[in-house]
Amino acid sequence: MARPRKPLLSRARIVEAAGALVDAEGLEAVSTRRLAAALGVSGPSLYNHFRTKDEILDAVADAVSARVDLSMFEAGRPDWRGALHAWAHSYRDALSDHPNIVPVLARGPGRRPAGLRLADAVFGAMTEAGWPPAQATRIGALMRYFILGSAMASFARGFVDDETAYDPADYPHLGQAHLLAEHQHEVDEGAFETGLAALLDGLALQYEALRDTV
């Protein structure tokens, strides 16, 4: 029997094609027509694997979540602060490569397996370290807010590189703002690390107060 000329359609191929479209053109670029054309198949054949566009985007989002390292939350590791620090960087690195999918991830894990494993790992590690369940839930939430927000866009690139755009008469403290884009990595990475340290410092104070009451 002759081999098929084209690779068989699969969920993995659909997710890969959809992810490429999202990365290149954004969420609105994903449609049955565009995906079918990219995969060289008929539109209806996609429905053998996904019922809706939202299901496809959920799968793309979960593929990104699956890239996040969770090994730092393995049972028996007592350093909750170090684990959160390492996880935050791994999570942000995964999102920074695919910022257009962040709005889908921001809706929460829903039923997505990798997203649920991520939430389970963080919550489990915090409660094992001695955080009360309610506070462990809040820690997971605030870390996600911070990480997802940092990955959605560049602060530095939010300013144009035209020094005439920021008239000192109107913006007396933005005389150097046109230089920010030139130093994007330094500004954005420094801001993330500064914010992460502040969050973890604050949590450490709460943790010490919690331990003192035990």
C-alpha atoms as a printed R data frame, in Angstrom:
    type eleno elety resid chain resno       x      y      z
1   ATOM     1    CA   MET     A     1   0.000  0.000  0.000
2   ATOM     2    CA   ALA     A     2   1.373  3.394 -0.961
3   ATOM     3    CA   ARG     A     3   2.118  5.841  1.819
4   ATOM     4    CA   PRO     A     4  -0.058  8.980  2.024
5   ATOM     5    CA   ARG     A     5   1.552 11.989  0.403
6   ATOM     6    CA   LYS     A     6   0.781 14.245  3.350
7   ATOM     7    CA   PRO     A     7   1.224 13.534  7.069
8   ATOM     8    CA   LEU     A     8  -1.979 12.394  8.748
9   ATOM     9    CA   LEU     A     9  -3.876 15.137 10.534
10  ATOM    10    CA   SER     A    10  -3.526 15.023 14.314
11  ATOM    11    CA   ARG     A    11  -4.242 17.179 17.334
12  ATOM    12    CA   ALA     A    12  -0.533 17.877 17.668
13  ATOM    13    CA   ARG     A    13  -0.253 19.160 14.074
14  ATOM    14    CA   ILE     A    14  -3.312 21.361 14.520
15  ATOM    15    CA   VAL     A    15  -1.981 22.812 17.767
16  ATOM    16    CA   GLU     A    16   1.421 23.465 16.207
17  ATOM    17    CA   ALA     A    17  -0.131 25.263 13.214
18  ATOM    18    CA   ALA     A    18  -2.495 27.268 15.425
19  ATOM    19    CA   GLY     A    19   0.349 28.237 17.740
20  ATOM    20    CA   ALA     A    20   2.384 29.502 14.803
21  ATOM    21    CA   LEU     A    21  -0.559 31.631 13.651
22  ATOM    22    CA   VAL     A    22  -1.080 33.040 17.139
23  ATOM    23    CA   ASP     A    23   2.613 33.885 17.490
24  ATOM    24    CA   ALA     A    24   2.773 35.565 14.086
25  ATOM    25    CA   GLU     A    25  -0.568 37.357 13.889
26  ATOM    26    CA   GLY     A    26  -2.452 37.098 17.169
27  ATOM    27    CA   LEU     A    27  -5.520 35.254 18.426
28  ATOM    28    CA   GLU     A    28  -7.862 36.642 15.785
29  ATOM    29    CA   ALA     A    29  -5.774 35.068 13.027
30  ATOM    30    CA   VAL     A    30  -6.863 31.585 14.060
31  ATOM    31    CA   SER     A    31  -9.786 30.303 11.994
32  ATOM    32    CA   THR     A    32 -10.831 26.989 10.497
33  ATOM    33    CA   ARG     A    33 -10.094 28.323  7.041
34  ATOM    34    CA   ARG     A    34  -6.585 29.549  7.904
35  ATOM    35    CA   LEU     A    35  -5.674 26.379  9.759
36  ATOM    36    CA   ALA     A    36  -6.995 24.100  7.037
37  ATOM    37    CA   ALA     A    37  -4.987 26.003  4.422
38  ATOM    38    CA   ALA     A    38  -1.826 25.843  6.521
39  ATOM    39    CA   LEU     A    39  -2.258 22.112  7.059
40  ATOM    40    CA   GLY     A    40  -3.325 21.317  3.515
41  ATOM    41    CA   VAL     A    41  -6.634 19.749  4.545
42  ATOM    42    CA   SER     A    42 -10.325 20.548  4.275
43  ATOM    43    CA   GLY     A    43 -11.866 22.679  7.006
44  ATOM    44    CA   PRO     A    44 -14.365 20.052  8.254
45  ATOM    45    CA   SER     A    45 -11.557 17.572  8.933
46  ATOM    46    CA   LEU     A    46 -10.415 19.760 11.837
47  ATOM    47    CA   TYR     A    47 -13.656 18.994 13.659
48  ATOM    48    CA   ASN     A    48 -12.610 15.380 14.012
49  ATOM    49    CA   HIS     A    49 -10.121 16.650 16.593
50  ATOM    50    CA   PHE     A    50 -11.543 19.924 17.968
51  ATOM    51    CA   ARG     A    51 -15.143 21.082 18.164
52  ATOM    52    CA   THR     A    52 -14.486 24.822 18.289
53  ATOM    53    CA   LYS     A    53 -11.844 27.481 17.808
54  ATOM    54    CA   ASP     A    54 -11.815 28.024 21.583
55  ATOM    55    CA   GLU     A    55 -10.857 24.390 22.094
56  ATOM    56    CA   ILE     A    56  -7.941 24.846 19.711
57  ATOM    57    CA   LEU     A    57  -6.764 27.968 21.525
58  ATOM    58    CA   ASP     A    58  -7.088 26.173 24.856
59  ATOM    59    CA   ALA     A    59  -4.841 23.429 23.503
60  ATOM    60    CA   VAL     A    60  -2.300 25.983 22.282
61  ATOM    61    CA   ALA     A    61  -2.315 27.637 25.702
62  ATOM    62    CA   ASP     A    62  -1.880 24.306 27.447
63  ATOM    63    CA   ALA     A    63   1.060 23.437 25.222
64  ATOM    64    CA   VAL     A    64   2.760 26.602 26.480
65  ATOM    65    CA   SER     A    65   1.928 25.735 30.105
66  ATOM    66    CA   ALA     A    66   3.462 22.308 29.581
67  ATOM    67    CA   ARG     A    67   6.833 23.971 28.955
68  ATOM    68    CA   VAL     A    68   6.961 25.399 32.492
69  ATOM    69    CA   ASP     A    69   9.384 23.584 34.806
70  ATOM    70    CA   LEU     A    70   7.674 22.236 37.938
71  ATOM    71    CA   SER     A    71  10.537 20.139 39.286
72  ATOM    72    CA   MET     A    72  11.267 22.706 41.999
73  ATOM    73    CA   PHE     A    73   7.947 21.795 43.643
74  ATOM    74    CA   GLU     A    74   8.734 18.120 44.097
75  ATOM    75    CA   ALA     A    75   7.766 16.706 47.487
76  ATOM    76    CA   GLY     A    76  10.390 17.003 50.173
77  ATOM    77    CA   ARG     A    77  11.812 20.326 49.025
78  ATOM    78    CA   PRO     A    78  11.252 22.778 51.911
79  ATOM    79    CA   ASP     A    79  12.512 25.964 50.228
80  ATOM    80    CA   TRP     A    80   9.165 27.424 49.157
81  ATOM    81    CA   ARG     A    81  10.673 30.845 48.392
82  ATOM    82    CA   GLY     A    82  13.423 29.455 46.163
83  ATOM    83    CA   ALA     A    83  10.863 27.255 44.430
84  ATOM    84    CA   LEU     A    84   8.565 30.186 43.684
85  ATOM    85    CA   HIS     A    85  11.499 32.215 42.374
86  ATOM    86    CA   ALA     A    86  12.658 29.480 40.003
87  ATOM    87    CA   TRP     A    87   9.114 28.692 38.885
88  ATOM    88    CA   ALA     A    88   8.325 32.349 38.206
89  ATOM    89    CA   HIS     A    89  11.307 32.640 35.872
90  ATOM    90    CA   SER     A    90  10.486 29.407 34.068
91  ATOM    91    CA   TYR     A    91   6.846 30.442 33.672
92  ATOM    92    CA   ARG     A    92   7.721 33.900 32.388
93  ATOM    93    CA   ASP     A    93  10.294 32.501 29.961
94  ATOM    94    CA   ALA     A    94   7.643 30.214 28.453
95  ATOM    95    CA   LEU     A    95   5.149 33.063 28.146
96  ATOM    96    CA   SER     A    96   7.651 35.565 26.794
97  ATOM    97    CA   ASP     A    97   8.171 33.324 23.775
98  ATOM    98    CA   HIS     A    98   4.405 33.334 23.106
99  ATOM    99    CA   PRO     A    99   2.930 36.599 24.457
100 ATOM   100    CA   ASN     A   100  -0.113 36.526 22.168
101 ATOM   101    CA   ILE     A   101  -1.518 33.473 23.955
102 ATOM   102    CA   VAL     A   102  -1.327 35.098 27.410
103 ATOM   103    CA   PRO     A   103  -4.947 36.411 27.328
104 ATOM   104    CA   VAL     A   104  -6.162 32.816 26.977
105 ATOM   105    CA   LEU     A   105  -3.985 31.666 29.877
106 ATOM   106    CA   ALA     A   106  -5.236 34.587 31.968
107 ATOM   107    CA   ARG     A   107  -8.745 33.078 31.971
108 ATOM   108    CA   GLY     A   108  -7.473 30.337 34.265
109 ATOM   109    CA   PRO     A   109  -6.704 26.649 33.731
110 ATOM   110    CA   GLY     A   110 -10.291 25.508 33.279
111 ATOM   111    CA   ARG     A   111  -9.946 21.865 32.252
112 ATOM   112    CA   ARG     A   112  -6.509 22.153 30.646
113 ATOM   113    CA   PRO     A   113  -4.280 19.321 31.979
114 ATOM   114    CA   ALA     A   114  -0.931 21.156 32.013
115 ATOM   115    CA   GLY     A   115  -2.512 24.245 33.550
116 ATOM   116    CA   LEU     A   116  -4.131 22.143 36.266
117 ATOM   117    CA   ARG     A   117  -0.853 20.351 36.998
118 ATOM   118    CA   LEU     A   118   0.786 23.746 37.369
119 ATOM   119    CA   ALA     A   119  -1.858 24.993 39.819
120 ATOM   120    CA   ASP     A   120  -1.755 21.718 41.743
121 ATOM   121    CA   ALA     A   121   2.044 21.825 42.054
122 ATOM   122    CA   VAL     A   122   2.117 25.380 43.414
123 ATOM   123    CA   PHE     A   123  -0.741 24.858 45.858
124 ATOM   124    CA   GLY     A   124   0.649 21.538 47.049
125 ATOM   125    CA   ALA     A   125   4.124 22.930 47.647
126 ATOM   126    CA   MET     A   126   2.814 25.923 49.587
127 ATOM   127    CA   THR     A   127   0.596 23.846 51.878
128 ATOM   128    CA   GLU     A   128   3.398 21.326 52.441
129 ATOM   129    CA   ALA     A   129   5.635 24.238 53.473
130 ATOM   130    CA   GLY     A   130   3.107 25.204 56.139
131 ATOM   131    CA   TRP     A   131   1.009 27.869 54.449
132 ATOM   132    CA   PRO     A   132  -2.710 27.622 55.319
133 ATOM   133    CA   PRO     A   133  -4.760 26.468 52.306
134 ATOM   134    CA   ALA     A   134  -6.536 29.815 51.897
135 ATOM   135    CA   GLN     A   135  -3.247 31.702 51.846
136 ATOM   136    CA   ALA     A   136  -1.666 29.133 49.528
137 ATOM   137    CA   THR     A   137  -4.502 29.796 47.084
138 ATOM   138    CA   ARG     A   138  -3.889 33.538 47.277
139 ATOM   139    CA   ILE     A   139  -0.157 33.062 46.719
140 ATOM   140    CA   GLY     A   140  -0.811 31.052 43.566
141 ATOM   141    CA   ALA     A   141  -3.204 33.731 42.339
142 ATOM   142    CA   LEU     A   142  -0.943 36.716 43.016
143 ATOM   143    CA   MET     A   143   2.042 35.021 41.402
144 ATOM   144    CA   ARG     A   144   0.003 34.322 38.271
145 ATOM   145    CA   TYR     A   145  -1.211 37.941 38.146
146 ATOM   146    CA   PHE     A   146   2.351 39.188 38.340
147 ATOM   147    CA   ILE     A   147   3.876 36.724 35.885
148 ATOM   148    CA   LEU     A   148   1.121 36.931 33.274
149 ATOM   149    CA   GLY     A   149   1.070 40.719 33.422
150 ATOM   150    CA   SER     A   150   4.825 40.938 32.979
151 ATOM   151    CA   ALA     A   151   4.683 38.713 29.902
152 ATOM   152    CA   MET     A   152   1.895 40.507 28.028
153 ATOM   153    CA   ALA     A   153   3.974 43.408 26.783
154 ATOM   154    CA   SER     A   154   7.238 45.265 27.154
155 ATOM   155    CA   PHE     A   155   7.197 48.323 29.397
156 ATOM   156    CA   ALA     A   156  10.293 49.705 27.719
157 ATOM   157    CA   ARG     A   157   8.868 49.400 24.207
158 ATOM   158    CA   GLY     A   158   5.773 51.285 25.276
159 ATOM   159    CA   PHE     A   159   7.690 54.513 24.697
160 ATOM   160    CA   VAL     A   160   8.687 55.750 21.248
161 ATOM   161    CA   ASP     A   161  12.342 56.471 20.476
162 ATOM   162    CA   ASP     A   162  11.624 60.048 19.369
163 ATOM   163    CA   GLU     A   163  12.969 62.506 21.947
164 ATOM   164    CA   THR     A   164  10.594 65.208 20.682
165 ATOM   165    CA   ALA     A   165   7.576 63.115 21.708
166 ATOM   166    CA   TYR     A   166   7.954 63.981 25.374
167 ATOM   167    CA   ASP     A   167   7.914 67.749 25.744
168 ATOM   168    CA   PRO     A   168   9.399 68.727 29.150
169 ATOM   169    CA   ALA     A   169   6.662 71.315 29.461
170 ATOM   170    CA   ASP     A   170   4.094 68.527 29.514
171 ATOM   171    CA   TYR     A   171   6.142 65.662 30.951
172 ATOM   172    CA   PRO     A   172   8.911 67.110 33.110
173 ATOM   173    CA   HIS     A   173  10.109 63.696 34.314
174 ATOM   174    CA   LEU     A   174  10.185 61.844 30.993
175 ATOM   175    CA   GLY     A   175  13.175 63.516 29.408
176 ATOM   176    CA   GLN     A   176  14.941 60.159 28.959
177 ATOM   177    CA   ALA     A   177  11.872 58.042 28.130
178 ATOM   178    CA   HIS     A   178  12.797 57.876 24.438
179 ATOM   179    CA   LEU     A   179  15.853 55.818 25.429
180 ATOM   180    CA   LEU     A   180  13.908 53.063 27.180
181 ATOM   181    CA   ALA     A   181  13.256 50.955 24.076
182 ATOM   182    CA   GLU     A   182  16.987 50.853 23.415
183 ATOM   183    CA   HIS     A   183  17.466 49.222 26.813
184 ATOM   184    CA   GLN     A   184  14.447 46.917 26.700
185 ATOM   185    CA   HIS     A   185  16.098 43.822 28.133
186 ATOM   186    CA   GLU     A   186  17.733 45.663 31.027
187 ATOM   187    CA   VAL     A   187  14.543 47.562 31.894
188 ATOM   188    CA   ASP     A   188  12.030 44.745 31.542
189 ATOM   189    CA   GLU     A   189  14.147 42.012 33.123
190 ATOM   190    CA   GLY     A   190  15.195 44.338 35.927
191 ATOM   191    CA   ALA     A   191  11.590 45.296 36.604
192 ATOM   192    CA   PHE     A   192  10.527 41.659 36.738
193 ATOM   193    CA   GLU     A   193  13.299 40.701 39.147
194 ATOM   194    CA   THR     A   194  12.633 43.775 41.321
195 ATOM   195    CA   GLY     A   195   8.934 42.993 41.540
196 ATOM   196    CA   LEU     A   196   9.511 39.295 42.158
197 ATOM   197    CA   ALA     A   197  11.949 40.031 44.984
198 ATOM   198    CA   ALA     A   198   9.477 42.458 46.545
199 ATOM   199    CA   LEU     A   199   6.694 39.880 46.396
200 ATOM   200    CA   LEU     A   200   8.810 37.153 47.901
201 ATOM   201    CA   ASP     A   201  10.213 39.462 50.601
202 ATOM   202    CA   GLY     A   202   6.675 40.372 51.598
203 ATOM   203    CA   LEU     A   203   5.591 36.736 51.662
204 ATOM   204    CA   ALA     A   204   8.631 35.825 53.762
205 ATOM   205    CA   LEU     A   205   7.564 38.375 56.384
206 ATOM   206    CA   GLN     A   206   4.064 36.910 56.420
207 ATOM   207    CA   TYR     A   207   5.497 33.418 56.712
208 ATOM   208    CA   GLU     A   208   7.650 34.330 59.685
209 ATOM   209    CA   ALA     A   209   4.649 35.913 61.404
210 ATOM   210    CA   LEU     A   210   2.653 32.783 60.682
211 ATOM   211    CA   ARG     A   211   5.341 30.536 62.160
212 ATOM   212    CA   ASP     A   212   5.525 32.693 65.287
213 ATOM   213    CA   THR     A   213   1.854 32.027 65.981
214 ATOM   214    CA   VAL     A   214   2.200 28.267 65.717
